[in-house]
Amino acid sequence: MTDKIILLVEDNPDDVDLTLRALKKANVLNEVVVAHDGAEALDFFKGTGPFAERDSNVLPSVVLLDLKLPKVDGLEVLRRIRADERTKFVPVVILTSSREEKDLINGYSLGANSYIRKPVDFIQFSDAVRQLGLYWLLLNEPPPKKGEI
Amino acid sequence: MEAFGAAVAVAMSLMLLQMGREERGGNVSRIAIAFLAMGILDAFHATSRPGHGFVLLHSTAVLAGGFWFASIWLPRGVSEVVNRRWFAWAVAGSAVGFGIYTPLFRETLPLMVQGGRFTTFALVMNSLGGVLFLAGVLRIATDSGYFNETGLSAFAFVGVLLGIAGITFGMSAIWDMTWWFWHLLRLSAFVVVLGFVFGRFQRVSLSLMSTVESLKLKEEELRRHRDHLEELVEERSAEIRKTNELLEEEITERTAAEEAIKKLNEDLAHHAAELEAANKELEAFAYSVSHDLRAPLRSIDGFSQVLTEDYSKKLDDQGRDYLSRVRAATQRMGQLIDDMLQLSRVTRAEMKHEEVSLSALAKSVAAELQQTDPDRDVDFVIASGLTATGDKQLLRVVLVNLLGNSWKFTSKHTTARIEFGAAEQDGNRAFFVRDDGAGFDPTYAGKLFTPFQRLHQTTEFPGTGVGLALVQRVVSRHGGRVWAEGAVEKGATFYFTL
């Protein structure tokens, strides 16, 4: 289980810290890779930029994706992930402050697997993150990797 | 005397000829020819010296008169010839010719007087003339159609006189009693004719006068009409002028009004565009509020919690209390932001118009409320069969807030009754939500629907003061009205129309 990684796409350092803390408190000890904007998230999948050292064939078990991001926004990142044959099955959970109807519709239309609204109450937020980790890393069967079939 | 008779006869004949042309049968024309021939020959008779020619002219006059008088018997086709002007001229001409011929060629004439007495030839001529006159009279007298014809009855009498005169001629000798008798008869005949002519003339002149009179009257009337017409025309023209002026005024006014409307429309379009822009801006603002304001709140709340968890040992009770207050405030602010967003969403959201069962909506909301605290003893009384046309989502917001308020404001009572129904208010159907909870001070009823206005302290009853503002917006978007009745600790009733 520990070889599974989480990609957190979040520009707000406070949210990054709080999310990481919540995961740690929930005993999710897997590697969490943080991309601080949409462009970095795309670099992660291509193995470019800050992720040039990475093996781009290792895909995350889940992507926690904020929508409002600098450079390339969350929905565009989602669209590119789904457009790429290699990454189209990667589970993507939208984790955002917005509950706007149009964001929900756009998110699901582009193939998001889930949509979570970040609660202001940190206790509720921690609980949500804990459940996410448990669900996507333990319960959910990820799509088969290439070569495994 | 004879000359007088001749003159009368000629005048008569001319008049009758005129009449005859107007009359279709031609009978009057024939009588006219009779008088014409007789008159002219008698005139020559009267002016010639006594002798053969003298008697012959007279006898010819009688015979010619009798002949044309009797010609009434002839078929009507003859009239067409008789009616022609040249025929009268021909008769007159031959009479004049004979009159001139007689005294000039006295020797060639037949013998008319012999030894103071008339010859047989003269007797025959006169008697024949008389008989012919009487024959003509017979025709007029026996035929009622002729008898009633204009003037013919008078001529019948004349014919009788002339006829008898002709016949008695034979029994007379010059200057004897009989001679005077038939001359008298002839004179009488001419007098009758004269009377007739005079009467006729008078009638004609009378009728002419009356015609002239009536023409004058007509003219007068026409003039009056014309004058009246002029007045009318003047009146109408004035009216039309006035109407035109009014129309012009109206057109000017309308043009001005149209101009004003155009300007208003432009203003309106401008305002609409401005509103649209403002709405867009508001939407963008709402979006960024939901996103950007919440993010720092999450940080404040999150790190306060981190402090509580990781550093509680380094803090005393007061420190920990302050931290919990920071967290409560941030969460409340988060709630306020959410409510504000909902308020803006309710105002902007597109509306559907469908039949909505308010009873079913109220029942489902009541069930949800009871689930939040199943231990509470609340009696929900929901009237069934209440429907309205509107947007189901928005109407749900109304019931969630009104029933939710009732639920909240009865929470301090051990038992409560919450009612949803409909009532007649000022002729309109109003729905209502009634409870027997904390109620409110009616003095502040006007503030109930203002956003973020509360009549109770947060510690007493929680809330942001947005619920009733939401209700009011939804109701007014449905074209309805919302109002409240209540008193402190006597419950509250919220009415709304749709």
XYZ file of C-alpha atoms in Angstrom:
647
model
C 0.000 0.000 0.000
C 2.830 2.380 0.785
C 4.029 2.400 -2.806
C 0.848 4.171 -3.777
C 1.246 7.894 -4.093
C -1.111 10.829 -3.804
C -0.816 13.910 -6.019
C -2.062 17.017 -4.240
C -2.574 19.957 -6.604
C -2.974 22.984 -4.315
C -1.541 26.503 -4.529
C -2.384 27.636 -0.978
C 0.514 26.618 1.370
C -1.834 26.720 4.388
C -4.178 24.268 2.723
C -1.187 22.127 1.745
C 0.026 21.995 5.355
C -3.443 21.356 6.773
C -4.132 18.635 4.225
C -0.821 16.921 4.903
C -1.466 17.143 8.640
C -4.929 15.684 8.250
C -3.522 12.795 6.196
C -0.810 12.143 8.755
C -3.358 12.229 11.596
C -5.427 9.733 9.638
C -2.337 7.462 9.478
C -2.075 7.758 5.717
C 1.667 7.367 5.408
C 1.900 7.204 1.635
C 3.991 9.610 -0.360
C 2.160 12.856 -1.126
C 3.514 14.783 -4.046
C 2.516 18.444 -4.089
C 2.082 20.439 -7.268
C 1.686 24.160 -6.536
C -0.094 25.098 -9.732
C -1.689 23.553 -12.816
C 1.502 23.673 -14.852
C 3.391 21.705 -12.179
C 0.606 19.133 -12.125
C 1.024 18.627 -15.871
C 4.835 18.470 -15.405
C 4.279 15.663 -12.944
C 2.599 13.488 -15.560
C 5.086 14.378 -18.298
C 8.152 14.070 -16.058
C 9.278 17.587 -16.904
C 10.144 20.754 -14.951
C 10.475 20.124 -11.212
C 9.609 16.461 -11.842
C 12.323 15.813 -14.436
C 13.916 13.292 -12.098
C 10.689 11.346 -11.709
C 9.642 8.184 -13.431
C 6.631 9.462 -15.279
C 5.284 5.946 -15.627
C 4.445 5.866 -11.922
C 0.900 7.191 -11.750
C -0.769 8.469 -8.571
C -3.548 6.397 -6.951
C -5.560 9.569 -6.582
C -5.214 13.201 -7.568
C -6.628 15.763 -5.110
C -7.256 18.684 -7.435
C -8.081 22.257 -6.501
C -9.929 24.201 -9.165
C -8.656 27.721 -8.717
C -5.011 27.475 -9.636
C -2.380 29.810 -11.077
C -1.181 29.326 -14.684
C -3.343 26.372 -15.688
C -6.618 25.992 -13.798
C -7.890 22.759 -12.288
C -10.497 21.993 -14.935
C -7.882 22.334 -17.688
C -5.557 19.994 -15.788
C -8.425 17.490 -15.518
C -9.160 17.805 -19.235
C -5.503 17.091 -20.142
C -5.344 14.095 -17.790
C -8.468 12.622 -19.388
C -7.249 13.429 -22.892
C -4.002 11.507 -22.439
C -4.369 7.790 -23.208
C -1.771 7.008 -20.515
C -3.501 8.895 -17.699
C -7.147 8.862 -18.609
C -8.146 6.354 -15.890
C -6.321 8.095 -13.010
C -8.858 8.797 -10.238
C -9.301 12.544 -9.798
C -11.068 14.053 -6.766
C -11.897 17.708 -7.034
C -11.198 19.339 -3.670
C -12.251 22.941 -3.707
C -13.897 25.803 -1.813
C -16.421 26.347 -4.573
C -19.871 24.845 -4.607
C -20.901 26.721 -7.734
C -23.212 24.695 -9.878
C -21.176 25.380 -13.003
C -18.009 24.074 -11.360
C -19.776 20.886 -10.322
C -21.186 20.356 -13.809
C -17.893 21.137 -15.544
C -15.989 18.895 -13.136
C -18.206 15.890 -13.677
C -18.500 16.518 -17.443
C -14.725 16.370 -17.748
C -14.681 13.061 -15.886
C -13.954 13.847 -12.239
C -14.461 10.786 -10.022
C -15.593 12.799 -7.027
C -16.206 16.351 -5.892
C -15.514 17.430 -2.324
C -16.100 20.874 -0.945
C -13.566 21.892 1.661
C -15.394 22.733 4.883
C -14.238 25.784 6.881
C -14.345 23.711 10.082
C -10.949 22.033 10.290
C -12.311 19.084 12.209
C -14.773 18.401 9.404
C -11.995 18.993 6.863
C -9.708 16.524 8.593
C -12.457 13.960 8.646
C -13.085 14.432 4.925
C -9.388 14.006 4.100
C -9.177 10.910 6.319
C -12.134 9.317 4.523
C -10.668 10.218 1.130
C -7.368 8.571 1.976
C -9.040 5.433 3.277
C -11.356 5.166 0.315
C -8.988 5.831 -2.592
C -5.918 4.100 -1.176
C -7.508 1.097 0.550
C -11.004 0.450 -0.703
C -10.806 1.509 -4.288
C -9.235 -0.836 -6.847
C -7.087 1.317 -9.125
C -7.106 0.836 -12.904
C -4.556 -1.813 -14.057
C -1.055 -0.567 -14.800
C 0.437 -1.142 -18.224
C 2.244 -4.465 -18.452
C 0.363 -5.934 -15.535
C -2.416 -7.310 -17.665
C -119.958 89.798 -88.485
C -118.641 87.211 -90.867
C -115.185 88.728 -90.777
C -115.224 88.520 -86.999
C -116.219 84.844 -87.204
C -113.490 84.187 -89.750
C -110.854 85.838 -87.573
C -111.974 83.797 -84.575
C -111.901 80.639 -86.645
C -108.381 81.272 -87.940
C -107.108 82.142 -84.444
C -108.843 79.096 -83.097
C -107.380 76.894 -85.753
C -103.834 78.115 -85.070
C -104.277 77.421 -81.403
C -105.802 74.042 -82.053
C -102.980 73.162 -84.395
C -100.576 73.827 -81.545
C -102.738 71.669 -79.286
C -103.040 69.027 -81.959
C -99.328 68.556 -82.094
C -99.323 67.781 -78.397
C -102.232 65.380 -78.792
C -101.606 61.917 -80.220
C -104.938 61.068 -81.792
C -104.879 63.950 -84.278
C -108.593 64.729 -83.760
C -107.880 68.217 -82.532
C -105.662 68.766 -85.574
C -108.471 67.801 -87.919
C -110.864 70.212 -86.233
C -108.152 72.826 -86.486
C -107.835 72.213 -90.232
C -111.637 72.526 -90.454
C -111.615 75.917 -88.767
C -108.564 77.028 -90.738
C -110.144 76.267 -94.118
C -113.532 77.611 -93.066
C -112.078 80.747 -91.480
C -109.928 81.740 -94.431
C -112.764 81.135 -96.967
C -115.240 83.029 -94.775
C -112.801 85.920 -94.518
C -112.780 86.200 -98.321
C -116.563 85.817 -98.317
C -116.934 88.683 -95.871
C -114.706 91.017 -97.865
C -116.191 90.335 -101.318
C -119.149 91.992 -102.960
C -122.426 90.022 -103.043
C -122.830 87.834 -106.102
C -121.942 84.332 -107.273
C -118.409 84.428 -105.823
C -119.690 85.748 -102.581
C -122.062 82.814 -102.047
C -119.576 80.299 -103.473
C -116.897 81.307 -100.970
C -119.316 80.881 -98.126
C -120.582 77.526 -99.418
C -117.029 76.276 -99.944
C -116.212 77.397 -96.392
C -119.147 75.400 -95.020
C -118.301 72.353 -97.136
C -114.564 72.439 -96.287
C -115.319 72.964 -92.581
C -117.862 70.143 -92.593
C -115.468 67.854 -94.488
C -112.585 68.234 -92.023
C -114.966 68.182 -89.084
C -116.319 64.848 -90.283
C -112.833 63.572 -90.979
C -112.832 62.429 -87.338
C -114.339 59.310 -88.801
C -111.272 58.598 -90.852
C -108.749 56.080 -89.482
C -106.083 57.305 -87.104
C -103.309 56.833 -89.673
C -104.547 60.007 -91.395
C -103.597 62.005 -88.323
C -99.915 61.569 -89.046
C -100.326 63.517 -92.273
C -102.720 66.045 -90.729
C -100.341 66.651 -87.860
C -97.580 67.854 -90.173
C -97.037 71.580 -90.309
C -96.895 71.646 -94.130
C -100.393 70.158 -94.359
C -101.870 73.092 -92.479
C -99.910 75.436 -94.735
C -101.205 73.547 -97.786
C -104.824 73.841 -96.624
C -104.367 77.508 -95.770
C -102.644 78.096 -99.109
C -105.344 76.452 -101.196
C -108.047 78.349 -99.229
C -106.251 81.652 -99.871
C -105.754 80.662 -103.515
C -109.422 79.883 -103.929
C -110.363 83.156 -102.173
C -108.207 85.162 -104.612
C -109.339 83.185 -107.639
C -113.059 83.600 -106.996
C -113.507 87.390 -107.467
C -111.035 87.502 -110.359
C -112.661 84.853 -112.491
C -116.283 85.347 -111.645
C -117.470 84.169 -115.099
C -116.072 80.644 -114.681
C -117.887 80.076 -111.401
C -121.016 77.945 -111.181
C -124.277 79.801 -110.759
C -125.115 80.127 -107.041
C -127.934 82.667 -106.931
C -130.785 82.818 -109.443
C -133.686 85.235 -109.130
C -133.052 86.134 -105.524
C -132.925 82.486 -104.535
C -130.009 80.078 -104.101
C -129.363 77.545 -106.857
C -129.549 73.808 -106.252
C -125.753 73.602 -106.393
C -125.493 76.125 -103.571
C -128.170 74.279 -101.588
C -126.398 70.939 -102.012
C -123.019 72.376 -100.982
C -124.372 73.963 -97.823
C -126.594 71.055 -96.854
C -123.714 68.613 -97.405
C -121.463 70.797 -95.255
C -124.132 70.899 -92.529
C -124.647 67.138 -92.646
C -120.859 66.584 -92.481
C -120.679 68.828 -89.401
C -123.462 66.829 -87.755
C -121.672 63.591 -88.732
C -118.547 64.793 -86.976
C -120.641 65.700 -83.919
C -122.196 62.238 -83.986
C -118.749 60.672 -83.852
C -117.741 62.834 -80.873
C -121.063 62.287 -79.077
C -121.182 58.478 -79.540
C -117.607 57.813 -78.615
C -117.111 58.513 -74.910
C -113.345 58.390 -75.506
C -113.633 61.329 -77.913
C -116.270 63.118 -75.899
C -114.056 63.348 -72.856
C -111.084 64.444 -74.901
C -109.820 67.936 -74.310
C -112.150 70.506 -75.873
C -113.935 68.043 -78.117
C -117.203 68.301 -76.167
C -117.193 72.068 -76.771
C -116.556 71.500 -80.466
C -119.412 69.056 -80.627
C -121.699 71.930 -79.641
C -120.054 74.194 -82.201
C -120.447 71.446 -84.795
C -124.185 71.197 -84.033
C -124.607 74.957 -84.485
C -122.639 74.997 -87.725
C -124.402 71.858 -88.992
C -127.873 73.308 -88.447
C -126.667 76.537 -90.008
C -125.569 74.652 -93.125
C -128.828 72.754 -93.477
C -131.078 75.783 -92.858
C -129.106 77.678 -95.541
C -131.157 75.880 -98.172
C -134.429 77.038 -96.708
C -133.425 80.674 -96.712
C -133.369 83.529 -99.149
C -131.069 86.478 -98.803
C -132.104 88.818 -96.015
C -135.101 86.688 -94.954
C -135.680 85.350 -91.399
C -134.091 81.976 -92.035
C -131.026 83.644 -93.527
C -130.628 85.680 -90.316
C -131.263 82.552 -88.281
C -128.398 80.548 -89.705
C -126.108 83.573 -89.643
C -126.969 83.910 -85.948
C -126.240 80.225 -85.437
C -122.830 80.620 -87.045
C -122.154 83.680 -84.930
C -123.106 81.763 -81.800
C -120.775 78.995 -82.880
C -117.921 81.452 -83.234
C -118.767 82.985 -79.836
C -118.606 79.554 -78.258
C -115.277 78.965 -79.944
C -114.087 82.348 -78.770
C -115.201 81.515 -75.236
C -113.360 78.257 -75.456
C -110.236 79.960 -76.759
C -110.444 82.566 -74.041
C -110.944 79.912 -71.354
C -108.152 77.927 -72.755
C -105.898 80.941 -72.865
C -106.791 81.829 -69.333
C -106.106 78.313 -68.164
C -102.831 78.260 -69.971
C -101.839 81.646 -68.567
C -103.020 80.601 -65.119
C -101.039 77.453 -65.285
C -98.123 79.468 -66.646
C -98.490 81.893 -63.764
C -98.639 79.119 -61.249
C -95.649 77.512 -62.914
C -93.784 80.809 -62.700
C -94.913 81.141 -59.097
C -93.754 77.665 -58.214
C -90.504 78.286 -60.081
C -90.029 81.407 -58.018
C -90.738 79.435 -54.873
C -88.291 76.785 -55.975
C -85.714 79.424 -56.703
C -86.314 80.962 -53.299
C -85.984 77.600 -51.729
C -82.824 76.928 -53.701
C -81.397 80.221 -52.578
C -82.278 79.379 -49.003
C -80.661 75.992 -49.430
C -77.634 77.565 -50.937
C -77.397 80.076 -48.128
C -77.884 77.309 -45.598
C -75.374 75.212 -47.443
C -72.885 78.024 -47.293
C -73.524 78.331 -43.589
C -73.124 74.579 -43.195
C -69.968 74.557 -45.265
C -68.623 77.419 -43.183
C -69.552 75.593 -39.998
C -68.011 72.333 -41.180
C -64.898 74.071 -42.398
C -64.534 75.662 -38.990
C -65.004 72.294 -37.352
C -62.496 70.669 -39.672
C -60.059 73.497 -39.058
C -60.473 73.013 -35.341
C -60.070 69.232 -35.632
C -56.983 69.758 -37.746
C -55.524 72.045 -35.140
C -56.295 69.500 -32.445
C -54.781 66.743 -34.571
C -51.693 68.780 -35.184
C -51.409 69.431 -31.479
C -51.883 65.746 -30.803
C -49.320 64.807 -33.419
C -46.858 67.197 -31.847
C -47.624 65.759 -28.445
C -47.303 62.223 -29.753
C -44.060 62.976 -31.474
C -42.799 64.433 -28.225
C -44.122 61.403 -26.336
C -42.530 59.052 -28.852
C -39.309 60.968 -28.521
C -39.572 60.638 -24.763
C -40.360 56.925 -25.039
C -37.439 56.443 -27.378
C -35.193 58.187 -24.931
C -36.639 56.151 -22.071
C -36.086 52.968 -24.067
C -32.527 53.960 -24.742
C -32.075 54.726 -21.066
C -33.701 51.422 -20.239
C -31.454 49.523 -22.621
C -28.521 51.356 -21.134
C -29.670 50.513 -17.620
C -30.311 46.915 -18.619
C -26.788 46.692 -19.992
C -25.490 48.258 -16.806
C -27.544 45.835 -14.750
C -26.265 42.949 -16.807
C -22.728 44.115 -16.228
C -23.443 44.591 -12.523
C -24.956 41.110 -12.399
C -21.883 39.640 -14.082
C -19.707 41.500 -11.632
C -21.826 40.245 -8.749
C -21.533 36.722 -10.031
C -17.778 37.026 -10.311
C -17.738 38.556 -6.843
C -19.871 35.757 -5.431
C -17.588 33.213 -7.026
C -14.474 34.755 -5.643
C -16.141 35.211 -2.236
C -16.982 31.563 -2.095
C -13.477 30.684 -3.049
C -11.175 33.326 -1.734
C -12.858 34.356 1.532
C -13.287 30.815 2.654
C -9.653 29.864 2.101
C -8.224 32.171 4.813
C -11.068 31.163 7.122
C -10.026 27.573 6.700
C -6.460 28.532 7.585
C -7.557 30.423 10.707
C -9.778 27.602 11.822
C -7.301 24.905 10.867
C -4.292 26.410 12.651
C -6.399 27.297 15.699
C -7.252 23.647 15.891
C -3.615 22.725 15.389
C -2.751 25.013 18.314
C -5.426 23.385 20.440
C -4.199 19.921 19.584
C -0.421 20.391 19.634
C 0.103 23.193 22.106
C -2.704 22.821 24.627
C -0.176 22.063 27.338
C 1.526 25.405 26.813
C -1.803 27.276 27.085
C -3.939 27.931 30.125
C -7.723 27.592 30.137
C -8.240 31.153 29.053
C -5.878 30.670 26.109
C -7.743 27.570 25.054
C -11.075 29.437 25.459
C -9.819 32.216 23.202
C -8.800 29.697 20.596
C -12.231 28.067 20.680
C -13.776 31.525 20.239
C -11.559 32.139 17.210
C -12.796 28.878 15.760
C -16.464 29.628 16.530
C -16.142 33.037 14.878
C -14.520 31.666 11.750
C -17.143 28.987 11.423
C -19.866 31.577 11.838
C -18.252 33.691 9.178
C -18.128 30.665 6.930
C -21.859 30.206 7.503
C -22.517 33.886 6.741
C -20.605 33.651 3.501
C -22.574 30.562 2.536
C -25.880 32.261 3.345
C -24.934 35.351 1.429
C -24.072 33.212 -1.549
C -27.393 31.426 -1.300
C -29.178 34.768 -1.147
C -27.486 35.904 -4.336
C -28.118 32.541 -5.961
C -31.827 32.664 -5.107
C -32.042 36.079 -6.720
C -30.185 35.066 -9.856
C -31.245 31.461 -10.390
C -33.384 30.757 -13.442
C -36.967 29.970 -12.535
C -39.132 27.142 -13.765
C -42.907 27.392 -13.810
C -44.451 24.103 -12.882
C -47.231 22.743 -10.713
C -45.731 22.185 -7.261
C -47.402 20.328 -4.418
C -46.652 22.529 -1.424
C -48.237 19.940 0.881
C -45.793 17.252 -0.249
C -42.858 19.683 0.017
C -43.911 20.690 3.551
C -44.245 17.057 4.599
C -40.744 16.158 3.372
C -39.234 19.247 5.061
C -41.037 18.390 8.321
C -39.717 14.830 8.159
C -36.144 16.130 7.692
C -36.535 18.453 10.656
C -37.796 15.680 12.885
C -34.806 13.537 11.919
C -32.407 16.205 13.203
C -33.858 15.803 16.705
C -36.170 12.759 16.947
C -36.652 13.270 20.688
C -38.588 16.501 20.293
C -42.350 16.399 20.749
C -43.572 18.524 17.819
C -46.978 18.092 16.212
C -46.833 18.941 12.520
C -50.296 19.740 11.054
C -49.953 19.946 7.275
C -53.013 20.582 5.105
C -53.151 18.281 2.125
C -53.811 19.110 -1.515
C -52.174 22.559 -1.531
C -50.526 23.308 -4.860
C -48.998 26.345 -6.524
C -47.282 27.206 -9.785
C -43.624 28.030 -9.409
C -40.084 26.775 -9.099
C -39.914 23.697 -6.916
C -36.343 24.293 -5.722
C -37.065 27.886 -4.744
C -40.391 27.056 -3.074
C -38.557 24.417 -1.100
C -36.213 27.154 0.157
C -39.308 29.030 1.416
C -40.673 26.047 3.333
C -37.272 24.980 4.640
C -36.779 28.418 6.146
C -40.316 29.002 7.468
C -40.759 25.498 8.914
C -37.122 25.550 10.041
C -37.752 28.829 11.884
C -40.836 27.364 13.552
C -38.817 24.328 14.517
C -36.053 26.521 15.913
C -38.267 29.002 17.774
C -40.353 26.284 19.439
C -37.232 24.470 20.654
C -37.472 26.000 24.131
C -40.965 24.540 24.642
C -41.495 20.941 25.718
C -44.314 20.438 23.197
C -45.053 22.398 20.053
C -47.493 22.568 17.226
C -46.410 23.677 13.744
C -49.095 24.168 11.108
C -48.966 24.633 7.335
C -52.170 25.608 5.508
C -53.944 28.121 3.309
C -56.353 30.924 4.200
C -58.363 33.573 2.380
C -56.718 36.992 2.817
C -58.229 40.066 1.061
C -59.756 37.809 -1.580
C -56.441 36.077 -2.313
C -55.303 32.676 -1.217
C -52.430 32.984 1.216
C -50.389 30.069 2.503
C -49.225 30.205 6.103
C -46.844 28.563 8.533
C -47.963 28.941 12.154
C -46.269 27.918 15.391
C -46.785 28.393 19.102
C -43.144 29.181 19.795
C -41.206 32.224 20.987
C -42.910 34.601 18.585
C -41.587 38.147 18.135
C -42.210 41.719 19.151
C -44.556 43.108 16.459
C -42.832 46.495 16.782
C -39.901 45.041 14.885
C -41.969 43.051 12.393
C -40.699 45.307 9.573
C -37.097 44.232 10.212
C -37.877 40.535 9.970
C -37.183 40.261 6.250
C -34.041 42.410 6.122
C -30.912 40.288 5.457
C -28.677 39.684 8.494
C -31.259 41.296 10.801
C -32.178 39.256 13.835
C -34.726 39.801 16.585
C -33.150 37.202 18.857
C -29.631 36.903 20.160
C -27.436 34.272 18.614
C -26.892 32.693 21.999
C -30.667 32.345 22.404
C -31.443 31.011 18.945
C -28.641 30.437 16.409
C -28.841 31.853 12.900
C -27.454 34.419 10.517
C -30.638 36.371 9.752
C -30.728 35.384 6.116
C -33.585 32.842 6.135
C -36.524 35.253 5.966
C -34.699 37.457 3.487
C -34.408 34.370 1.308
C -38.125 33.678 1.764
C -39.007 37.218 0.765
C -36.865 37.121 -2.373
C -38.299 33.830 -3.530
C -41.892 34.952 -2.872
C -41.416 38.254 -4.654
C -39.821 36.473 -7.616
C -43.065 34.509 -7.804
C -45.006 37.785 -7.846
C -46.258 37.272 -4.309
C -45.992 38.932 -0.927
C -44.944 37.773 2.524
C -45.901 39.163 5.924
C -45.948 38.048 9.541
C -48.158 38.215 12.616
C -47.058 37.376 16.098
C -46.325 38.404 19.670
C -43.652 37.557 22.203
C -44.172 34.009 23.516
C -47.452 33.748 21.617
C -46.091 32.153 18.497
C -45.793 33.503 14.958
C -47.685 33.132 11.710
C -45.978 33.778 8.392
C -48.259 34.327 5.389
C -47.210 34.297 1.782
C -48.996 34.545 -1.563
C -47.682 33.285 -4.894
